[in-house]
PDB file of C-alpha atoms in Angstrom:
ATOM      1  CA  MET A 411      -9.156 -16.001   6.349  1.00 83.00           C
ATOM      2  CA  SER A 412      -7.126 -13.242   6.970  1.00 95.00           C
ATOM      3  CA  ILE A 413      -6.184 -10.342   5.928  1.00 97.00           C
ATOM      4  CA  SER A 414      -3.296  -7.654   6.567  1.00 97.00           C
ATOM      5  CA  ALA A 415      -2.348  -4.009   5.164  1.00 98.00           C
ATOM      6  CA  ILE A 416       1.532  -3.044   4.030  1.00 98.00           C
ATOM      7  CA  ILE A 417       1.210   0.591   4.075  1.00 98.00           C
ATOM      8  CA  LEU A 418       4.650   1.701   1.880  1.00 98.00           C
ATOM      9  CA  ALA A 419       5.985   4.358   3.440  1.00 97.00           C
ATOM     10  CA  ALA A 420       9.152   4.385   2.903  1.00 96.00           C
ATOM     11  CA  GLY A 421      10.065   6.608  -0.037  1.00 90.00           C
ATOM     12  CA  GLN A 422      12.648  10.146   0.189  1.00 90.00           C
ATOM     13  CA  SER A 423      10.057  12.492  -1.139  1.00 92.00           C
ATOM     14  CA  LYS A 424      12.447  13.998  -2.814  1.00 92.00           C
ATOM     15  CA  ARG A 425       9.854  15.190  -5.555  1.00 94.00           C
ATOM     16  CA  MET A 426       7.759  16.249  -2.674  1.00 96.00           C
ATOM     17  CA  GLY A 427      10.663  18.134  -1.489  1.00 93.00           C
ATOM     18  CA  GLN A 428       8.825  17.689   2.606  1.00 94.00           C
ATOM     19  CA  PRO A 429       8.377  14.498   4.515  1.00 94.00           C
ATOM     20  CA  LYS A 430       5.053  14.124   1.931  1.00 96.00           C
ATOM     21  CA  MET A 431       3.676  11.289   4.451  1.00 97.00           C
ATOM     22  CA  LEU A 432       2.727  14.129   7.381  1.00 97.00           C
ATOM     23  CA  LEU A 433       1.841  16.885   5.920  1.00 97.00           C
ATOM     24  CA  PRO A 434      -2.333  17.802   6.766  1.00 97.00           C
ATOM     25  CA  TRP A 435      -4.619  16.208   4.922  1.00 98.00           C
ATOM     26  CA  GLU A 436      -8.302  16.694   6.141  1.00 96.00           C
ATOM     27  CA  ASN A 437      -8.947  16.592  10.314  1.00 96.00           C
ATOM     28  CA  THR A 438      -4.789  14.045   9.939  1.00 97.00           C
ATOM     29  CA  THR A 439      -1.865  13.540   8.089  1.00 98.00           C
ATOM     30  CA  VAL A 440      -1.332  12.202   4.310  1.00 98.00           C
ATOM     31  CA  LEU A 441      -0.380   8.681   6.254  1.00 98.00           C
ATOM     32  CA  GLY A 442      -3.748   9.073   9.209  1.00 98.00           C
ATOM     33  CA  LYS A 443      -5.679   9.400   6.502  1.00 98.00           C
ATOM     34  CA  VAL A 444      -4.793   5.839   4.610  1.00 98.00           C
ATOM     35  CA  ILE A 445      -4.100   4.466   7.888  1.00 97.00           C
ATOM     36  CA  GLU A 446      -7.430   5.569   8.504  1.00 97.00           C
ATOM     37  CA  THR A 447      -9.244   3.890   5.271  1.00 97.00           C
ATOM     38  CA  ILE A 448      -7.941   1.483   6.370  1.00 97.00           C
ATOM     39  CA  GLN A 449      -8.945   0.254   9.670  1.00 96.00           C
ATOM     40  CA  HIS A 450     -12.732   1.677   8.238  1.00 96.00           C
ATOM     41  CA  ALA A 451     -12.287  -0.861   5.840  1.00 97.00           C
ATOM     42  CA  GLU A 452     -11.775  -3.732   8.369  1.00 95.00           C
ATOM     43  CA  VAL A 453      -8.624  -4.834   7.851  1.00 95.00           C
ATOM     44  CA  GLU A 454      -7.983  -6.752  11.108  1.00 82.00           C
ATOM     45  CA  ASP A 455      -3.222  -6.914  11.035  1.00 95.00           C
ATOM     46  CA  ILE A 456      -1.610  -3.157   9.429  1.00 97.00           C
ATOM     47  CA  LEU A 457       2.688  -3.274   9.455  1.00 98.00           C
ATOM     48  CA  VAL A 458       3.996   0.414   8.237  1.00 98.00           C
ATOM     49  CA  VAL A 459       6.653   0.402   6.179  1.00 98.00           C
ATOM     50  CA  THR A 460       8.497   2.833   7.809  1.00 97.00           C
ATOM     51  CA  GLY A 461      12.147   4.592   5.510  1.00 95.00           C
ATOM     52  CA  GLY A 462      12.456   8.832   5.339  1.00 92.00           C
ATOM     53  CA  ALA A 463      11.416  10.789   8.219  1.00 94.00           C
ATOM     54  CA  ARG A 464      11.206   8.033  10.298  1.00 96.00           C
ATOM     55  CA  SER A 465      10.942   9.402  14.009  1.00 96.00           C
ATOM     56  CA  GLU A 466       8.102  11.458  13.293  1.00 96.00           C
ATOM     57  CA  VAL A 467       6.402   9.622  11.304  1.00 96.00           C
ATOM     58  CA  GLU A 468       7.159   5.707  13.859  1.00 96.00           C
ATOM     59  CA  LYS A 469       4.679   8.603  16.075  1.00 96.00           C
ATOM     60  CA  LEU A 470       2.353   9.651  13.848  1.00 96.00           C
ATOM     61  CA  VAL A 471       1.649   5.286  13.757  1.00 96.00           C
ATOM     62  CA  ALA A 472       2.072   5.050  16.725  1.00 95.00           C
ATOM     63  CA  GLN A 473      -0.646   7.403  17.557  1.00 94.00           C
ATOM     64  CA  TYR A 474      -3.201   5.123  16.393  1.00 93.00           C
ATOM     65  CA  GLY A 475      -2.618   2.779  19.151  1.00 86.00           C
ATOM     66  CA  SER A 476      -1.458  -1.151  19.530  1.00 76.00           C
ATOM     67  CA  PRO A 477      -2.862  -2.766  16.704  1.00 80.00           C
ATOM     68  CA  LEU A 478      -0.627  -1.036  14.280  1.00 94.00           C
ATOM     69  CA  ARG A 479       3.250  -2.797  13.891  1.00 96.00           C
ATOM     70  CA  VAL A 480       6.712  -1.149  11.732  1.00 97.00           C
ATOM     71  CA  VAL A 481       9.267  -1.834  10.694  1.00 97.00           C
ATOM     72  CA  HIS A 482      12.230  -0.329   9.264  1.00 97.00           C
ATOM     73  CA  ASN A 483      13.408  -0.086   6.114  1.00 96.00           C
ATOM     74  CA  GLU A 484      17.428   0.727   7.220  1.00 94.00           C
ATOM     75  CA  ASN A 485      18.223   1.461   2.673  1.00 91.00           C
ATOM     76  CA  PHE A 486      15.500   2.839   2.025  1.00 92.00           C
ATOM     77  CA  GLU A 487      18.213   5.880   0.051  1.00 89.00           C
ATOM     78  CA  HIS A 488      18.670   3.329  -1.775  1.00 87.00           C
ATOM     79  CA  GLU A 489      16.540   0.468  -2.597  1.00 86.00           C
ATOM     80  CA  GLU A 490      12.735   0.069  -4.331  1.00 88.00           C
ATOM     81  CA  MET A 491       9.668  -0.200  -3.646  1.00 94.00           C
ATOM     82  CA  LEU A 492      11.087  -4.357  -4.411  1.00 95.00           C
ATOM     83  CA  ALA A 493      11.854  -4.596  -0.850  1.00 96.00           C
ATOM     84  CA  SER A 494      10.031  -2.446   1.132  1.00 97.00           C
ATOM     85  CA  ILE A 495       7.178  -4.557   0.227  1.00 97.00           C
ATOM     86  CA  GLN A 496       9.994  -7.800   1.087  1.00 97.00           C
ATOM     87  CA  LEU A 497       9.994  -6.269   4.152  1.00 97.00           C
ATOM     88  CA  GLY A 498       6.045  -6.163   4.862  1.00 98.00           C
ATOM     89  CA  LEU A 499       5.959  -9.194   3.966  1.00 98.00           C
ATOM     90  CA  GLN A 500       8.577 -11.088   6.325  1.00 98.00           C
ATOM     91  CA  GLY A 501       6.998  -8.994   9.468  1.00 97.00           C
ATOM     92  CA  GLN A 502       3.504 -10.467   8.537  1.00 97.00           C
ATOM     93  CA  LYS A 503       1.571 -12.792  11.421  1.00 95.00           C
ATOM     94  CA  PRO A 504       1.747 -16.159  11.264  1.00 96.00           C
ATOM     95  CA  LYS A 505      -2.064 -15.849  10.631  1.00 96.00           C
ATOM     96  CA  ALA A 506      -2.009 -13.588   8.119  1.00 97.00           C
ATOM     97  CA  GLN A 507      -3.722 -15.701   4.132  1.00 97.00           C
ATOM     98  CA  ALA A 508      -2.593 -12.169   2.205  1.00 98.00           C
ATOM     99  CA  ALA A 509      -0.839  -9.145   2.048  1.00 98.00           C
ATOM    100  CA  LEU A 510      -3.380  -5.777   0.645  1.00 98.00           C
ATOM    101  CA  ILE A 511       0.345  -3.851  -0.262  1.00 98.00           C
ATOM    102  CA  CYS A 512      -1.351   0.164  -0.046  1.00 98.00           C
ATOM    103  CA  LEU A 513       0.738   2.489  -0.859  1.00 98.00           C
ATOM    104  CA  GLY A 514       1.730   6.306   1.642  1.00 97.00           C
ATOM    105  CA  ASP A 515       1.228   8.994  -0.109  1.00 97.00           C
ATOM    106  CA  GLN A 516      -2.296   7.428  -1.485  1.00 98.00           C
ATOM    107  CA  PRO A 517      -4.708   9.437   0.739  1.00 98.00           C
ATOM    108  CA  GLN A 518      -7.531   9.728  -2.361  1.00 97.00           C
ATOM    109  CA  VAL A 519      -8.328   6.039  -2.012  1.00 97.00           C
ATOM    110  CA  GLU A 520     -11.731   4.842  -0.942  1.00 98.00           C
ATOM    111  CA  GLU A 521     -12.397   3.046   1.754  1.00 98.00           C
ATOM    112  CA  GLY A 522     -15.260   1.105  -1.241  1.00 98.00           C
ATOM    113  CA  SER A 523     -12.230  -0.215  -2.648  1.00 98.00           C
ATOM    114  CA  VAL A 524      -9.983  -1.987   0.020  1.00 98.00           C
ATOM    115  CA  ARG A 525     -13.563  -3.370   0.905  1.00 98.00           C
ATOM    116  CA  ILE A 526     -13.787  -4.751  -2.521  1.00 98.00           C
ATOM    117  CA  VAL A 527     -10.054  -6.064  -3.103  1.00 98.00           C
ATOM    118  CA  CYS A 528     -10.502  -8.181   0.872  1.00 98.00           C
ATOM    119  CA  GLU A 529     -14.057  -9.539  -0.289  1.00 97.00           C
ATOM    120  CA  ALA A 530     -13.630 -10.714  -3.115  1.00 97.00           C
ATOM    121  CA  PHE A 531     -10.382 -12.740  -1.831  1.00 98.00           C
ATOM    122  CA  ARG A 532     -12.296 -13.978   1.162  1.00 96.00           C
ATOM    123  CA  LYS A 533     -15.181 -14.919  -1.761  1.00 97.00           C
ATOM    124  CA  ASN A 534     -13.023 -16.227  -5.115  1.00 94.00           C
ATOM    125  CA  GLY A 535      -9.492 -16.676  -2.636  1.00 92.00           C
ATOM    126  CA  SER A 536      -7.648 -15.948  -5.167  1.00 96.00           C
ATOM    127  CA  SER A 537      -3.911 -15.483  -5.051  1.00 97.00           C
ATOM    128  CA  ILE A 538      -4.034 -12.749  -6.766  1.00 98.00           C
ATOM    129  CA  ILE A 539      -6.903  -9.375  -6.875  1.00 98.00           C
ATOM    130  CA  VAL A 540      -6.084  -5.674  -7.751  1.00 98.00           C
ATOM    131  CA  PRO A 541      -8.684  -3.340  -8.167  1.00 98.00           C
ATOM    132  CA  SER A 542      -8.885  -1.745 -11.916  1.00 98.00           C
ATOM    133  CA  TYR A 543     -10.106   1.752 -13.633  1.00 98.00           C
ATOM    134  CA  GLN A 544     -10.991   1.992 -17.109  1.00 96.00           C
ATOM    135  CA  MET A 545      -8.677  -0.697 -17.809  1.00 94.00           C
ATOM    136  CA  ARG A 546      -5.635  -0.024 -15.742  1.00 96.00           C
ATOM    137  CA  ARG A 547      -4.451  -1.270 -12.575  1.00 96.00           C
ATOM    138  CA  GLY A 548      -4.541   0.547  -9.065  1.00 97.00           C
ATOM    139  CA  HIS A 549      -3.816   0.095  -4.550  1.00 98.00           C
ATOM    140  CA  PRO A 550      -3.990  -1.423  -3.091  1.00 98.00           C
ATOM    141  CA  TRP A 551      -3.994  -4.980  -4.684  1.00 98.00           C
ATOM    142  CA  LEU A 552      -4.380  -7.910  -2.729  1.00 98.00           C
ATOM    143  CA  ILE A 553      -1.592 -10.958  -2.571  1.00 98.00           C
ATOM    144  CA  ALA A 554      -2.162 -14.171  -0.816  1.00 98.00           C
ATOM    145  CA  LYS A 555       0.295 -16.642   1.111  1.00 98.00           C
ATOM    146  CA  GLU A 556       1.218 -18.304  -1.240  1.00 97.00           C
ATOM    147  CA  LEU A 557       3.264 -16.042  -3.973  1.00 98.00           C
ATOM    148  CA  TRP A 558       5.260 -14.322  -0.651  1.00 98.00           C
ATOM    149  CA  GLY A 559       7.484 -17.092  -1.550  1.00 98.00           C
ATOM    150  CA  GLU A 560       8.465 -15.371  -5.262  1.00 98.00           C
ATOM    151  CA  VAL A 561       8.266 -12.537  -3.659  1.00 98.00           C
ATOM    152  CA  LEU A 562      10.760 -12.603  -0.784  1.00 98.00           C
ATOM    153  CA  GLN A 563      12.660 -14.381  -3.474  1.00 97.00           C
ATOM    154  CA  MET A 564      12.745 -11.207  -6.107  1.00 97.00           C
ATOM    155  CA  SER A 565      16.086  -8.718  -6.470  1.00 94.00           C
ATOM    156  CA  PRO A 566      16.829  -6.106  -8.607  1.00 91.00           C
ATOM    157  CA  PRO A 567      16.441  -5.223 -11.474  1.00 92.00           C
ATOM    158  CA  GLY A 568      13.291  -7.081 -10.824  1.00 92.00           C
ATOM    159  CA  SER A 569       9.924  -4.886  -9.416  1.00 94.00           C
ATOM    160  CA  MET A 570       6.409  -5.411  -8.920  1.00 95.00           C
ATOM    161  CA  ARG A 571       5.144  -4.927 -12.214  1.00 94.00           C
ATOM    162  CA  ASP A 572       7.251  -6.697 -13.558  1.00 96.00           C
ATOM    163  CA  PHE A 573       6.045 -10.300 -11.014  1.00 97.00           C
ATOM    164  CA  LEU A 574       2.402  -8.845 -12.186  1.00 96.00           C
ATOM    165  CA  ASN A 575       2.865  -9.257 -15.981  1.00 96.00           C
ATOM    166  CA  ASN A 576       4.614 -12.774 -15.139  1.00 96.00           C
ATOM    167  CA  HIS A 577       1.291 -13.501 -13.329  1.00 97.00           C
ATOM    168  CA  LYS A 578      -0.593 -11.950 -15.850  1.00 95.00           C
ATOM    169  CA  ASN A 579      -2.745 -14.934 -16.161  1.00 95.00           C
ATOM    170  CA  ASP A 580      -4.445 -15.589 -12.061  1.00 96.00           C
ATOM    171  CA  ILE A 581      -5.052 -12.010 -11.957  1.00 98.00           C
ATOM    172  CA  LEU A 582      -8.430 -11.237 -10.879  1.00 98.00           C
ATOM    173  CA  TYR A 583      -8.676  -7.844 -11.562  1.00 98.00           C
ATOM    174  CA  MET A 584     -11.842  -5.774  -9.333  1.00 98.00           C
ATOM    175  CA  ASP A 585     -13.357  -3.322 -11.129  1.00 97.00           C
ATOM    176  CA  VAL A 586     -14.210  -0.313  -9.302  1.00 97.00           C
ATOM    177  CA  ASN A 587     -15.998   3.690 -10.369  1.00 96.00           C
ATOM    178  CA  THR A 588     -12.743   5.680  -9.086  1.00 97.00           C
ATOM    179  CA  PRO A 589      -9.522   7.195 -11.016  1.00 97.00           C
ATOM    180  CA  SER A 590      -8.345   7.125  -6.335  1.00 97.00           C
ATOM    181  CA  ILE A 591      -6.758   4.327  -7.569  1.00 97.00           C
ATOM    182  CA  LEU A 592      -4.295   5.085 -10.168  1.00 97.00           C
ATOM    183  CA  GLN A 593      -3.648   8.720  -7.810  1.00 96.00           C
ATOM    184  CA  ASP A 594      -1.174   8.992  -6.157  1.00 95.00           C
ATOM    185  CA  LEU A 595       0.992  12.607  -4.223  1.00 96.00           C
ATOM    186  CA  ASP A 596       4.680  12.822  -5.521  1.00 95.00           C
ATOM    187  CA  THR A 597       5.031  16.728  -6.019  1.00 96.00           C
ATOM    188  CA  PRO A 598       3.840  20.087  -4.315  1.00 96.00           C
ATOM    189  CA  GLU A 599       1.531  20.106  -7.890  1.00 97.00           C
ATOM    190  CA  ASP A 600      -0.060  16.293  -7.424  1.00 96.00           C
ATOM    191  CA  TYR A 601      -0.381  17.440  -3.308  1.00 97.00           C
ATOM    192  CA  LEU A 602      -2.500  20.694  -3.815  1.00 96.00           C
ATOM    193  CA  LYS A 603      -4.519  19.166  -6.460  1.00 96.00           C
ATOM    194  CA  PHE A 604      -6.180  16.559  -5.173  1.00 95.00           C
ATOM    195  CA  LYS A 605      -5.862  17.844  -1.161  1.00 95.00           C
ATOM    196  CA  PRO A 606      -9.470  17.798  -0.167  1.00 91.00           C
TER     197      PRO A 606
END
């Protein structure tokens, strides 16, 4: 069962004050670390949705080779996350059976968390699989192909939170023992707090 990852990297980084995807993280960058974690979890196909700092971000993605693909959200300055997820779903290859929704500003996420979600899909075939830490849902979460059409038909002010709430009875929650699924980087304080 083929799983593709959609990495959302289209934000403007307003609260960070500089392109957060390009900030140093270990031996790479914030976005680079996310890409590496997903690759190490053996996700076959990765699509990065870009927005702000497009040329620098796309140059970074290109360093990881041809399996990675990029789609640019032309309206990233005016649209919410939903639009980037829709672009990512539209860009999926026919063989993909599910999409893993990943945050490009979440370098803390661990390979084990990604594997738990992917393996649950391969084992159970559930339509929505969400990692959970102390009863709080996080990223990356998975949506099966059968529900993509519904997401593609959504429009603001509808959000993915609304989508998940509407499907609360369909969600398979996978408990993980790390708060990293809840943590992303929005401000310089976040970056300094979590940077290894």
